[in-house]
PDB file of C-alpha atoms in Angstrom:
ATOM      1  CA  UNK A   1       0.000   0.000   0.000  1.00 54.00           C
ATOM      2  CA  UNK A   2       3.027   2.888   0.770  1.00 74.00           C
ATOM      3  CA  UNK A   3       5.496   1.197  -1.877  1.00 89.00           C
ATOM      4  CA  UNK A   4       6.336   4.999  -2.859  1.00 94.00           C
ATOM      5  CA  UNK A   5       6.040   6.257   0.990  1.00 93.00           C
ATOM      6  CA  UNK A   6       8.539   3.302   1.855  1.00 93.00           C
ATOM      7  CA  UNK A   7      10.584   3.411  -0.916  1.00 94.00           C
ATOM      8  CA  UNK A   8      14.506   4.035  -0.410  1.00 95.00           C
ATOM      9  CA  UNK A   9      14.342   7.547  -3.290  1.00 96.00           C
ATOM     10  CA  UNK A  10      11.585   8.708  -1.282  1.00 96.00           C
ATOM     11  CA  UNK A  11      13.287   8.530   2.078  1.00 96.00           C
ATOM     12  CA  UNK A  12      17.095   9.844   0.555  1.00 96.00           C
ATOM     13  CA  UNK A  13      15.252  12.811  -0.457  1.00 97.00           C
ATOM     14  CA  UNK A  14      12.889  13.438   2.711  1.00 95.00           C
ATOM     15  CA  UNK A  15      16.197  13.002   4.299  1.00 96.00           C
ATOM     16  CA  UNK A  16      18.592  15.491   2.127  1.00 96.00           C
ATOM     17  CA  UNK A  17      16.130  18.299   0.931  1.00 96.00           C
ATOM     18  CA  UNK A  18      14.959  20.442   3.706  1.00 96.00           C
ATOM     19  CA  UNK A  19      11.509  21.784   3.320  1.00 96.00           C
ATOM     20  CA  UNK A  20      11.178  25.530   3.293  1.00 96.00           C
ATOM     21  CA  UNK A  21       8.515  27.534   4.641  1.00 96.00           C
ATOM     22  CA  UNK A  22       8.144  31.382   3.687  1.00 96.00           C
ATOM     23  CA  UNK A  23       5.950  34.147   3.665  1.00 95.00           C
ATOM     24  CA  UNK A  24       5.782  36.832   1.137  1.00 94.00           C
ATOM     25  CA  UNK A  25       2.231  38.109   1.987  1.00 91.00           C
ATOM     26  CA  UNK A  26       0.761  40.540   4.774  1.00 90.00           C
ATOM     27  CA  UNK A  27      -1.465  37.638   5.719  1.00 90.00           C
ATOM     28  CA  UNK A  28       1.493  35.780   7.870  1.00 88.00           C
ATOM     29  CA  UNK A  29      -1.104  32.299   7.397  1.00 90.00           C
ATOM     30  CA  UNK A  30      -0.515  32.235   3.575  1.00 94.00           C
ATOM     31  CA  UNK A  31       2.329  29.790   3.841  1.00 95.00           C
ATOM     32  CA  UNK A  32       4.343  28.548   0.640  1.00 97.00           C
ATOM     33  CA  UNK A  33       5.933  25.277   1.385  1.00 97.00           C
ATOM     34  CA  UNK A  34       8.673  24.276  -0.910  1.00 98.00           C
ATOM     35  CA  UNK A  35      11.684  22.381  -1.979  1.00 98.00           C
ATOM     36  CA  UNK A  36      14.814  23.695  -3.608  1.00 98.00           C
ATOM     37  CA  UNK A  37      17.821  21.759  -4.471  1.00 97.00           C
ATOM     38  CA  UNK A  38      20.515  21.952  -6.997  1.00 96.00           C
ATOM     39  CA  UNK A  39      23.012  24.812  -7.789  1.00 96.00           C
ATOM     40  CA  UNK A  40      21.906  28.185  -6.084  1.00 95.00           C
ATOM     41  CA  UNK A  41      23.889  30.207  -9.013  1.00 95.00           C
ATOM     42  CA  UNK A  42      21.054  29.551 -11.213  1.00 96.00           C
ATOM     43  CA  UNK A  43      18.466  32.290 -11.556  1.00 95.00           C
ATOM     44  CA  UNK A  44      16.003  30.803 -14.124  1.00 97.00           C
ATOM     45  CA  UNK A  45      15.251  27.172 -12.039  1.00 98.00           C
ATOM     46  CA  UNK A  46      12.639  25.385 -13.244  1.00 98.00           C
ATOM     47  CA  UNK A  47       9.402  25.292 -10.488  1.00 98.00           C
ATOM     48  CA  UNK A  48       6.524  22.578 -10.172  1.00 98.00           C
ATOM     49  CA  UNK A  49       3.534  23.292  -9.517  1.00 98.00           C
ATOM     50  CA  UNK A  50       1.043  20.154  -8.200  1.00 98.00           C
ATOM     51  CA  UNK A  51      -2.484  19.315  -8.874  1.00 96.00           C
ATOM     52  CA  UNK A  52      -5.029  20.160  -6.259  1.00 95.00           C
ATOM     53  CA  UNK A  53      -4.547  16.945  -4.285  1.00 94.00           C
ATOM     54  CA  UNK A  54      -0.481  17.277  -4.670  1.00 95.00           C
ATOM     55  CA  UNK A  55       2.061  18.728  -1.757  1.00 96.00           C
ATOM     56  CA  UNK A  56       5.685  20.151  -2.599  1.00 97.00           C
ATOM     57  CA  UNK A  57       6.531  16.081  -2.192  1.00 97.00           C
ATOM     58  CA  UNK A  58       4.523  14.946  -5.275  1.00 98.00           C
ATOM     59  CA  UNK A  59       7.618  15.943  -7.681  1.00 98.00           C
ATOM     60  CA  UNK A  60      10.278  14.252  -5.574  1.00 98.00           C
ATOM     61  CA  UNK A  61      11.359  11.341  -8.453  1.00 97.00           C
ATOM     62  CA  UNK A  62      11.927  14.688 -10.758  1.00 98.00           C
ATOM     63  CA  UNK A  63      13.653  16.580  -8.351  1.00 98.00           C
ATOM     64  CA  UNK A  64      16.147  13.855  -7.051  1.00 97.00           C
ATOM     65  CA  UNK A  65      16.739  13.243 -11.300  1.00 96.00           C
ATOM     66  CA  UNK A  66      17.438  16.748 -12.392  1.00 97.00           C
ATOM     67  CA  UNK A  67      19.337  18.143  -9.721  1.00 96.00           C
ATOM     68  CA  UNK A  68      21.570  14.861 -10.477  1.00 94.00           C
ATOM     69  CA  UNK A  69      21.944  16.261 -13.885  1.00 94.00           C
ATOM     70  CA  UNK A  70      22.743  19.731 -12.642  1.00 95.00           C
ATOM     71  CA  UNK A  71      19.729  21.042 -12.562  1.00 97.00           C
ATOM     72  CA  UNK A  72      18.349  24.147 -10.138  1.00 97.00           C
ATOM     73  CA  UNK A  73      14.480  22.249  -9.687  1.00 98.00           C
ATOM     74  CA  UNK A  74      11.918  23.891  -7.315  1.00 98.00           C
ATOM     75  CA  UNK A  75       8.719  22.001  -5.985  1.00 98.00           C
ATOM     76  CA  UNK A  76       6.396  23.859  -4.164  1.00 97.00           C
ATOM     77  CA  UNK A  77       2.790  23.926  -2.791  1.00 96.00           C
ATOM     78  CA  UNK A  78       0.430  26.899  -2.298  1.00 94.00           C
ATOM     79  CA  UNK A  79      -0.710  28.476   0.510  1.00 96.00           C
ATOM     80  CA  UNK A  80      -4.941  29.324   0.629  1.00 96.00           C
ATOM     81  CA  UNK A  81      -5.633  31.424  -2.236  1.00 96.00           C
ATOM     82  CA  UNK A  82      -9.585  32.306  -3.338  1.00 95.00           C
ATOM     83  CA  UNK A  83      -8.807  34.025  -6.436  1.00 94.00           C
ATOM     84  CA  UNK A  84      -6.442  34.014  -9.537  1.00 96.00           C
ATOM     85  CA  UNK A  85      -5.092  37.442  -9.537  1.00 96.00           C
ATOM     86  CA  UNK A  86      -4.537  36.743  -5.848  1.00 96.00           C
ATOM     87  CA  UNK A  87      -2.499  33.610  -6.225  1.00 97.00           C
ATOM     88  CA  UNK A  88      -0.395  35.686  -9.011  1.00 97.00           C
ATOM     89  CA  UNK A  89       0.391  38.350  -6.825  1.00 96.00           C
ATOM     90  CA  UNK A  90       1.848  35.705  -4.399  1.00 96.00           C
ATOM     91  CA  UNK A  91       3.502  33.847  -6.667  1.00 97.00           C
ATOM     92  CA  UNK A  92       4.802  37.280  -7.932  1.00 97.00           C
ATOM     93  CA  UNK A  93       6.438  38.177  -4.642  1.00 97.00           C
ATOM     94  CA  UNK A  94       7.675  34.742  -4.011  1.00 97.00           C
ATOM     95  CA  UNK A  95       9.497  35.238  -7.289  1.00 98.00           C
ATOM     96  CA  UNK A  96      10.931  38.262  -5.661  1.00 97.00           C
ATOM     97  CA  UNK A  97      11.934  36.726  -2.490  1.00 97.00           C
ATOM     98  CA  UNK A  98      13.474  33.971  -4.166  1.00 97.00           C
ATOM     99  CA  UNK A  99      15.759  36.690  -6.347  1.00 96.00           C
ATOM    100  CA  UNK A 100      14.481  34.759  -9.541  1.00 96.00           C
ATOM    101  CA  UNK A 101      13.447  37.120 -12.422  1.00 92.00           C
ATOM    102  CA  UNK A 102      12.777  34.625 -15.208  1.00 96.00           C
ATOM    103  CA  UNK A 103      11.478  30.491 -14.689  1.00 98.00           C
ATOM    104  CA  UNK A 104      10.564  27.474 -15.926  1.00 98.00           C
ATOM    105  CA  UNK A 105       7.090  26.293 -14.888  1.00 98.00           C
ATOM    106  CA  UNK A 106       6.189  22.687 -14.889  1.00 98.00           C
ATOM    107  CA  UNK A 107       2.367  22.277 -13.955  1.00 98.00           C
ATOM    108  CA  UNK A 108       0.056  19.578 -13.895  1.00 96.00           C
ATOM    109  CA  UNK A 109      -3.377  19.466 -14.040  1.00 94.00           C
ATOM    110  CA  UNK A 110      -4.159  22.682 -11.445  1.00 96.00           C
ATOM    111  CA  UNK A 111      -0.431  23.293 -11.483  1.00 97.00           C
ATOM    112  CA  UNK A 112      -0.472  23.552 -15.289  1.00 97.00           C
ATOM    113  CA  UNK A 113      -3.613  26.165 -15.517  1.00 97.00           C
ATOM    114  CA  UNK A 114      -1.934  28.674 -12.470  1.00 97.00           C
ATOM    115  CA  UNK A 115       1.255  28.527 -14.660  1.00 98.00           C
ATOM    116  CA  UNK A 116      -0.295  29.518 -17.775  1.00 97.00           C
ATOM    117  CA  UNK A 117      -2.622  32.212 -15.689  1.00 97.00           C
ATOM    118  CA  UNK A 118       0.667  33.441 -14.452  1.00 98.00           C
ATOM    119  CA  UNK A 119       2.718  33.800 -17.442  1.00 97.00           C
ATOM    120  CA  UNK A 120      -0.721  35.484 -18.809  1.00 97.00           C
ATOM    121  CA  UNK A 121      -0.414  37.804 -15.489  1.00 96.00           C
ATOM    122  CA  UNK A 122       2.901  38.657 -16.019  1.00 96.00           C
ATOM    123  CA  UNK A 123       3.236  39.245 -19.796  1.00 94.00           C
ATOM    124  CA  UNK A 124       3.888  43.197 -19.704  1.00 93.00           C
ATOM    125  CA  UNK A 125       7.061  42.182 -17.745  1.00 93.00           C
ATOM    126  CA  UNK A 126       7.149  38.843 -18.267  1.00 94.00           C
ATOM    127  CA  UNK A 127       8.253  36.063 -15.332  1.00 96.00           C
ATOM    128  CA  UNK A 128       7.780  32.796 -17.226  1.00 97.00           C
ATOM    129  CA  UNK A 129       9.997  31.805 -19.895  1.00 97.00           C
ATOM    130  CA  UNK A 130       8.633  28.611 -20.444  1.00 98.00           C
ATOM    131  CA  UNK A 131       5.690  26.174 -19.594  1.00 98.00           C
ATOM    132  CA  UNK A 132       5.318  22.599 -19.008  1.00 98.00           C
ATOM    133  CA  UNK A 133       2.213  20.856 -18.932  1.00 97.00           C
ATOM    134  CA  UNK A 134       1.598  17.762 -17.500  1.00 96.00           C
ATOM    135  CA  UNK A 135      -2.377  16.250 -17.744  1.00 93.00           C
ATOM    136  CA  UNK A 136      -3.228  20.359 -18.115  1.00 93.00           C
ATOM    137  CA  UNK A 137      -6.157  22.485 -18.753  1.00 93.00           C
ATOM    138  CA  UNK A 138      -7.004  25.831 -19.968  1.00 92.00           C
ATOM    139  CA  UNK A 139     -10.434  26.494 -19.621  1.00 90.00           C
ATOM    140  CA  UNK A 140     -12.187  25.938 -16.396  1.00 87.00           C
ATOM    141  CA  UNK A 141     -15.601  25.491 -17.952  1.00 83.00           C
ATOM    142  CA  UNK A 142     -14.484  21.547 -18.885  1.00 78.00           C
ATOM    143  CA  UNK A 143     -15.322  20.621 -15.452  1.00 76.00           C
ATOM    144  CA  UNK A 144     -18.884  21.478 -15.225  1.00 69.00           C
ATOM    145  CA  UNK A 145     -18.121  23.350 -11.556  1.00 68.00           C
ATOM    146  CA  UNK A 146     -18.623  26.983 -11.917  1.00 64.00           C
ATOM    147  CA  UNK A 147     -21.882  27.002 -10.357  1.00 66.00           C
ATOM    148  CA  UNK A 148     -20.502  25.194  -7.024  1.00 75.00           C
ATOM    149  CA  UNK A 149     -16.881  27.243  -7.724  1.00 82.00           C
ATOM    150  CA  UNK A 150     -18.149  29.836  -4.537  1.00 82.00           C
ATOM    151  CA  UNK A 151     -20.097  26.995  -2.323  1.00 88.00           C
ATOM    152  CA  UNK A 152     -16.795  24.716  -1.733  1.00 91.00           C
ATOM    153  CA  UNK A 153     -15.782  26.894   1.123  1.00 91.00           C
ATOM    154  CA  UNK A 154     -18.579  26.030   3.157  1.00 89.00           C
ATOM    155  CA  UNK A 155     -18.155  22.181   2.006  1.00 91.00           C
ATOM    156  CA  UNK A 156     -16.737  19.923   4.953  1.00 92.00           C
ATOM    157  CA  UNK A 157     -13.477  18.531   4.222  1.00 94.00           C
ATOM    158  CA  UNK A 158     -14.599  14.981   4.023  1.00 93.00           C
ATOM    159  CA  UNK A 159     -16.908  16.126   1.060  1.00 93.00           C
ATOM    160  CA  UNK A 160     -14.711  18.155  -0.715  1.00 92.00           C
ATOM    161  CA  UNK A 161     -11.706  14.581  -0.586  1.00 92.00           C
ATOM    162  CA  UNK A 162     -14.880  12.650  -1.974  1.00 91.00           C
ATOM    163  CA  UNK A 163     -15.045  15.377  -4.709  1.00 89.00           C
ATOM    164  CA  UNK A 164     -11.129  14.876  -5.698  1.00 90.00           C
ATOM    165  CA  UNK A 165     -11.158  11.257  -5.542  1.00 88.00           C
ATOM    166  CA  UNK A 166     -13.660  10.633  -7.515  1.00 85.00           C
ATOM    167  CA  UNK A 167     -11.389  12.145 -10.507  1.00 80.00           C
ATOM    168  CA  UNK A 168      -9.158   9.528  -9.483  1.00 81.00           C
ATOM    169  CA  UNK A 169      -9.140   6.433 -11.674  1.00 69.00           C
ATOM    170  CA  UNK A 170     -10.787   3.670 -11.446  1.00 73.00           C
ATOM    171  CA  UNK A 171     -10.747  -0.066 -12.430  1.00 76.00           C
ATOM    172  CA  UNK A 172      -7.632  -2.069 -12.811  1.00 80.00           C
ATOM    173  CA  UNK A 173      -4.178  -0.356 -13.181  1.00 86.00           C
ATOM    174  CA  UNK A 174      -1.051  -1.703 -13.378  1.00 89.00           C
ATOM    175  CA  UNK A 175       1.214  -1.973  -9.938  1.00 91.00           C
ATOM    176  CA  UNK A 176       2.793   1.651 -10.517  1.00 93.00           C
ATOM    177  CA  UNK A 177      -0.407   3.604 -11.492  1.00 92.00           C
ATOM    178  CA  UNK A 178      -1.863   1.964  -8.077  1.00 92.00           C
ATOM    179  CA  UNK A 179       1.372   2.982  -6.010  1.00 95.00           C
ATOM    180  CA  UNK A 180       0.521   6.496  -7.469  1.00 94.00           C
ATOM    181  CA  UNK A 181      -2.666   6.577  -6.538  1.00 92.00           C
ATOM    182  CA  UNK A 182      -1.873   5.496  -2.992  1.00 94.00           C
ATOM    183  CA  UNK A 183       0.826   8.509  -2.797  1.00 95.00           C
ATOM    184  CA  UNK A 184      -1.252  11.134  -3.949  1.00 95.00           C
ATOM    185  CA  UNK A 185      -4.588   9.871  -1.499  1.00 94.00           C
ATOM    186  CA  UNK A 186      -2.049  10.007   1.657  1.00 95.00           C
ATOM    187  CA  UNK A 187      -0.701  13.574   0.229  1.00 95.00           C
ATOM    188  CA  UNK A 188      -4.637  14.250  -0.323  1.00 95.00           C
ATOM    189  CA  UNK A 189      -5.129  13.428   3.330  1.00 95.00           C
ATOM    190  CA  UNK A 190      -2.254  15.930   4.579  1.00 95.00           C
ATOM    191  CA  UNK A 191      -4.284  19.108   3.731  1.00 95.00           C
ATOM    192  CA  UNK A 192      -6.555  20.698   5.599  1.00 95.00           C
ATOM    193  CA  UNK A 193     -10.284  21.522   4.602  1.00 96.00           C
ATOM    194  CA  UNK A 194      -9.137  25.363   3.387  1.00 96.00           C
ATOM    195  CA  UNK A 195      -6.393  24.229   1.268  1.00 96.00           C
ATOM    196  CA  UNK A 196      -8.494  22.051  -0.482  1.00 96.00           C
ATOM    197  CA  UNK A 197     -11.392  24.218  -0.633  1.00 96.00           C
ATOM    198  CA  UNK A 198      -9.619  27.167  -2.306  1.00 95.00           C
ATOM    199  CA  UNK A 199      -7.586  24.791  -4.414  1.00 95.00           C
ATOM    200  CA  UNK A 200     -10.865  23.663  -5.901  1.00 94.00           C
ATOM    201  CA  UNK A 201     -12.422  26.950  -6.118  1.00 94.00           C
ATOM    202  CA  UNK A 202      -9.071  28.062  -8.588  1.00 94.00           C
ATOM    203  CA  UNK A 203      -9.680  24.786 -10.495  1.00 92.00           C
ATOM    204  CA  UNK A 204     -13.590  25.540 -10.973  1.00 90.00           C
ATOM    205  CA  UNK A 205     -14.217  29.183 -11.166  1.00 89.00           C
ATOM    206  CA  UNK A 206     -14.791  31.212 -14.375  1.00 89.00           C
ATOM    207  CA  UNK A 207     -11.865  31.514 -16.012  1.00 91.00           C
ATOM    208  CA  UNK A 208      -9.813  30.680 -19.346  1.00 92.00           C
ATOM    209  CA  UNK A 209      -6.316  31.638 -20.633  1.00 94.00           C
ATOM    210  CA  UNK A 210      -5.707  34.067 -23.407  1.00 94.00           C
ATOM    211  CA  UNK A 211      -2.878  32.521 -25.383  1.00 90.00           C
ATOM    212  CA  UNK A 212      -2.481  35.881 -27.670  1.00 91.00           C
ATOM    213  CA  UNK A 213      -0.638  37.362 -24.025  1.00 94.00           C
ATOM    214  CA  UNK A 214       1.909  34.370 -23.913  1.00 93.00           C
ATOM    215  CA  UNK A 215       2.419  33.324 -27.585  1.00 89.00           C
ATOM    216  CA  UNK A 216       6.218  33.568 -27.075  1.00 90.00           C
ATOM    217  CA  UNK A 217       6.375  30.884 -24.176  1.00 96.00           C
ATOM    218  CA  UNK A 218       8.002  27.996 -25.323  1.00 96.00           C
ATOM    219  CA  UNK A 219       5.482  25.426 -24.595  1.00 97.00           C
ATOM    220  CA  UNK A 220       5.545  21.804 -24.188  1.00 97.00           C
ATOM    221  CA  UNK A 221       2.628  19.635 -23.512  1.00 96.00           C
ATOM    222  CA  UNK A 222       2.769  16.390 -22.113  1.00 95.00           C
ATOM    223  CA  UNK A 223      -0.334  14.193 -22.230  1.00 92.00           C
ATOM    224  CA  UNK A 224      -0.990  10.025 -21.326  1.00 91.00           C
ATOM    225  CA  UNK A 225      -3.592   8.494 -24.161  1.00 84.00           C
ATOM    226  CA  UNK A 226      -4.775   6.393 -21.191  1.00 81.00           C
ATOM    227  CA  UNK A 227      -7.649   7.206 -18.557  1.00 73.00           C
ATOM    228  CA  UNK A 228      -7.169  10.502 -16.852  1.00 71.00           C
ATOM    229  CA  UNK A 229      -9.392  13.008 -15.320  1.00 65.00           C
ATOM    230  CA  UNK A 230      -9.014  14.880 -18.845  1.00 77.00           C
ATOM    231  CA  UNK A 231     -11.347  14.798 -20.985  1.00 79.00           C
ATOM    232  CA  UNK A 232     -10.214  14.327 -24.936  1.00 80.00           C
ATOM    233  CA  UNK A 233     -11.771  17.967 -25.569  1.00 82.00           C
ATOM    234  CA  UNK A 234      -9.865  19.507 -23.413  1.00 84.00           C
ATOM    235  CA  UNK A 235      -7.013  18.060 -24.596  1.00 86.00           C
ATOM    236  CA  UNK A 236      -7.507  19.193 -27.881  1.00 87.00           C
ATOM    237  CA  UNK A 237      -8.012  22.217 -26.809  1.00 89.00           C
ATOM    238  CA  UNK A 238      -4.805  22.893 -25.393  1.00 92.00           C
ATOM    239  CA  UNK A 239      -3.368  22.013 -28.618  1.00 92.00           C
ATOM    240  CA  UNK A 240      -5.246  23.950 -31.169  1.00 92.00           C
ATOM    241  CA  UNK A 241      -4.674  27.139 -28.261  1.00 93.00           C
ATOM    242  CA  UNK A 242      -0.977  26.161 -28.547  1.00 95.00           C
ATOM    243  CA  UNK A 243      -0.454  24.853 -32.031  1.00 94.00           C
ATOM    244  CA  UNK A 244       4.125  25.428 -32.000  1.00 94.00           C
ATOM    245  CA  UNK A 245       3.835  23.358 -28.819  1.00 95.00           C
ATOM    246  CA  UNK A 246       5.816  20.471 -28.446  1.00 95.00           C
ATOM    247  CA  UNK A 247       4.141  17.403 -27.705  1.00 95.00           C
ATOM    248  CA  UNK A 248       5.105  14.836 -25.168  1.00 94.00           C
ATOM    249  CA  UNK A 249       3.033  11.577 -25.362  1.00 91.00           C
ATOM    250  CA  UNK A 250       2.531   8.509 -23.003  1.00 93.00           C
ATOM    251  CA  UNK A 251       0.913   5.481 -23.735  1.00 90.00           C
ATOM    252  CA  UNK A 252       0.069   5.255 -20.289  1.00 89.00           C
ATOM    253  CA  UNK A 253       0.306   6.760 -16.989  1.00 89.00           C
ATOM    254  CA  UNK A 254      -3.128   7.920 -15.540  1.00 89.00           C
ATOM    255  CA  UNK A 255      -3.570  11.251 -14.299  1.00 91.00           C
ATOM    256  CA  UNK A 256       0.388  10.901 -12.573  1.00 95.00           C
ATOM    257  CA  UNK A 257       2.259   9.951 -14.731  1.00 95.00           C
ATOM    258  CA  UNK A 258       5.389  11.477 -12.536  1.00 97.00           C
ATOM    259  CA  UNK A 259       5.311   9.672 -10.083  1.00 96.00           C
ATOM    260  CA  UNK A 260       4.559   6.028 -12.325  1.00 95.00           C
ATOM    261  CA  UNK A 261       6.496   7.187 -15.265  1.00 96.00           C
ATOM    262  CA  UNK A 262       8.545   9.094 -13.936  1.00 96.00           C
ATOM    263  CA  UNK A 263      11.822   7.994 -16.145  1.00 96.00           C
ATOM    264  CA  UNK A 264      10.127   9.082 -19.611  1.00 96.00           C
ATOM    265  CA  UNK A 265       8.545  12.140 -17.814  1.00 97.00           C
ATOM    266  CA  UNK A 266      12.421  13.312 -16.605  1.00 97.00           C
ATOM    267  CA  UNK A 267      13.502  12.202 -20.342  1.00 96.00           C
ATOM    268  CA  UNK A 268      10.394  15.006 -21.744  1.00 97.00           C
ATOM    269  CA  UNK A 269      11.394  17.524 -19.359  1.00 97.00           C
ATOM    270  CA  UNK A 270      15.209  17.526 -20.057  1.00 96.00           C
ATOM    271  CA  UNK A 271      14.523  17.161 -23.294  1.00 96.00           C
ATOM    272  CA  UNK A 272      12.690  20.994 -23.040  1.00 97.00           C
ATOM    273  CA  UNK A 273      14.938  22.214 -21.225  1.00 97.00           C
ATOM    274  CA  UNK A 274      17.664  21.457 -23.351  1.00 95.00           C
ATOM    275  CA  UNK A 275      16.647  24.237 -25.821  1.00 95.00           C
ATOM    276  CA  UNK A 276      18.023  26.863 -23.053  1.00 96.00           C
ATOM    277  CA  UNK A 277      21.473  25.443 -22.479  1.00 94.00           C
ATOM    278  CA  UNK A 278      24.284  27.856 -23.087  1.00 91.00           C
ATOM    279  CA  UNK A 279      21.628  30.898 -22.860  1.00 93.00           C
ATOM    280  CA  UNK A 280      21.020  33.025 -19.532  1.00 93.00           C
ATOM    281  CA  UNK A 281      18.116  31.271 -19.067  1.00 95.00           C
ATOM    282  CA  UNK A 282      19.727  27.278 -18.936  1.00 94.00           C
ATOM    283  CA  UNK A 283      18.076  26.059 -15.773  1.00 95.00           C
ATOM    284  CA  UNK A 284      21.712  23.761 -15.795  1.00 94.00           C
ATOM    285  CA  UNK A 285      24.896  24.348 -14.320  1.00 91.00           C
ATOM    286  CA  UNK A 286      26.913  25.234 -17.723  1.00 90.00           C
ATOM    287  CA  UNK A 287      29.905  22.880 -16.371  1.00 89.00           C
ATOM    288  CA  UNK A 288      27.454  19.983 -16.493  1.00 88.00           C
ATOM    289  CA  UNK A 289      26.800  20.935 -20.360  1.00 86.00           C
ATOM    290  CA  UNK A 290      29.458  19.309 -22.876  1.00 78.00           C
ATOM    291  CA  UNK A 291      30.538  21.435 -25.786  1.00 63.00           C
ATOM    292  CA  UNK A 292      29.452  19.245 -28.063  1.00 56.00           C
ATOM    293  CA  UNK A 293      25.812  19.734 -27.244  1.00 68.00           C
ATOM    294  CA  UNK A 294      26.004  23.812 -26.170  1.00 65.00           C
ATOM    295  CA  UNK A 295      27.199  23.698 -29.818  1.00 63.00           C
ATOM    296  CA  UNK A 296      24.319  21.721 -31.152  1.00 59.00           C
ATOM    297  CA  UNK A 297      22.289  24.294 -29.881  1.00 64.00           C
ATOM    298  CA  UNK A 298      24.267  26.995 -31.106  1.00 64.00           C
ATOM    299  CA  UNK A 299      23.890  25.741 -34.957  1.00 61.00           C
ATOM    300  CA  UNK A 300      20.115  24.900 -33.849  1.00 56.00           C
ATOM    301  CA  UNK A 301      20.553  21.112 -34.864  1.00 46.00           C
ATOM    302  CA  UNK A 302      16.825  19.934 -34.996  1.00 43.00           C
ATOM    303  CA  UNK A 303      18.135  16.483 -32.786  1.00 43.00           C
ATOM    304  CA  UNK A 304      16.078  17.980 -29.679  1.00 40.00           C
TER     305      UNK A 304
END
């Protein structure tokens, strides 16, 4: 049942990667928990952002991978926001506490629609230089909420777990989808009936990105063609609003696929990142770059 819990990865990095707490807002209860490991010198680290039944601890097979590649990786969780704009400004000034002027947001699911509403946010001076999303979403509408967007704060917290698992999937899986599952219901159980509650009013209120304000986001979408909570609308969707994405697929891997595929995920996400190497915004130490591939990118070799 705790396979992933009890695993030795999982317990090297609950061990070696302190967990941060800091505030950046008046409001000394909004809290943003996080993880950051791998060279400090970088300033443009790449950030993930979980679902709304993920903790900082979700992204712990990608974080242990890329900082062992040389990587500066950030996971984080938010602290109770009830509005977009709101959870901008926070993520704003965490941005500025951090001394980071330009990242690399990988979101999934929630995660993935906050980081496109915050490169949106910030396009006049723009904070995001480019997206990953994982199982991701950008219209609201696709989940039939709205109406009940402003009545989950009065929902007990029992009701509002019922209303996340049941976008959990069901039937048989194979051994690594069900040690997934297992993770992310104990991580679902760690939060408290606000958390939740405001995490599912961002997922369900009125809202939809405007891809005109981030068209020059490098974007990469990464998508399983197995059961997820996503519907195959919405995922068409996000292509045709992002058509000079590029496009990550999985043949399987449910709605987490880091944590059960969390090899080819790494493989997609290095593979994005890759594009940035040698520039000021390489999310790598340059010393773990060869020359031969900082000059592939130079001549713009289409191997990547």
């Amino acid at each position: 049942m705790e396979e992933i819990k009890l695993s030795p990865d999982y317990n090297w990095f609950r061990s070696t990667v302190p967990l941060k707490r800091i505030i950046v807002d008046d409001d000394d209860s909004k809290v943003w928990s996080l993880y950051d490991a791998g060279p400090k010198s970088i300033r443009c680290p790449i950030i993930f952002l979980p679902p709304v039944s993920g903790t900082a601890e979700v992204f712990f097979q990608q974080l242990l991978a890329l900082t062992g590649w040389g990587y500066r990786v950030i996971s984080l969780q938010y602290p109770v926001y009830w509005d977009l704009l709101e959870f901008c400004d926070g993520f704003r000034k965490l941005l500025d506490h951090l001394q980071l002027d330009k990242v690399h947001l990988f979101g999934a699911s929630l995660g993935g629609f906050l980081a496109q509403k915050f490169a949106e946010c910030t396009h006049k001076s723009p904070r995001v230089h480019s997206l990953i999303l994982c199982n991701s979403f950008s219209d609201t509408s696709i989940f039939n909420q709205t109406w009940t967007a402003n009545s989950f704060w009065l929902m007990p917290a029992f009701m509002l777990k019922k209303i996340v698992l049941g976008n959990f999937a069901k039937g048989p899986v194979d051994p690594k989808m069900a040690d997934a599952i297992d993770f992310m219901v104990d991580r679902l159980e760690s939060l408290n009936q606000s958390e939740l509650a405001s995490r599912l009013t961002l997922n369900c209120q009125n809202s939809y990105v405007e891809p005109h304000k981030i068209k020059d986001v490098a974007v990469t979408i990464i998508d399983v063609f197995d059961q997820s909570a996503l519907s195959l609308e919405a995922k068409e969707e996000m292509y045709k609003l992002y058509p000079n994405a590029r496009r990550a697929h999985l043949k399987t891997g449910g709605n987490f696929p880091y944590l059960c595929r969390s090899a080819e995920v790494n493989l997609y996400i290095q593979i994005h990142l890759r594009q940035f190497h040698g520039t000021r915004y390489a999310a790598i130490n340059p010393a773990m770059v060869s020359a031969e591939e900082l000059e592939v990118q130079r001549t713009g070799s289409p191997c990547s």
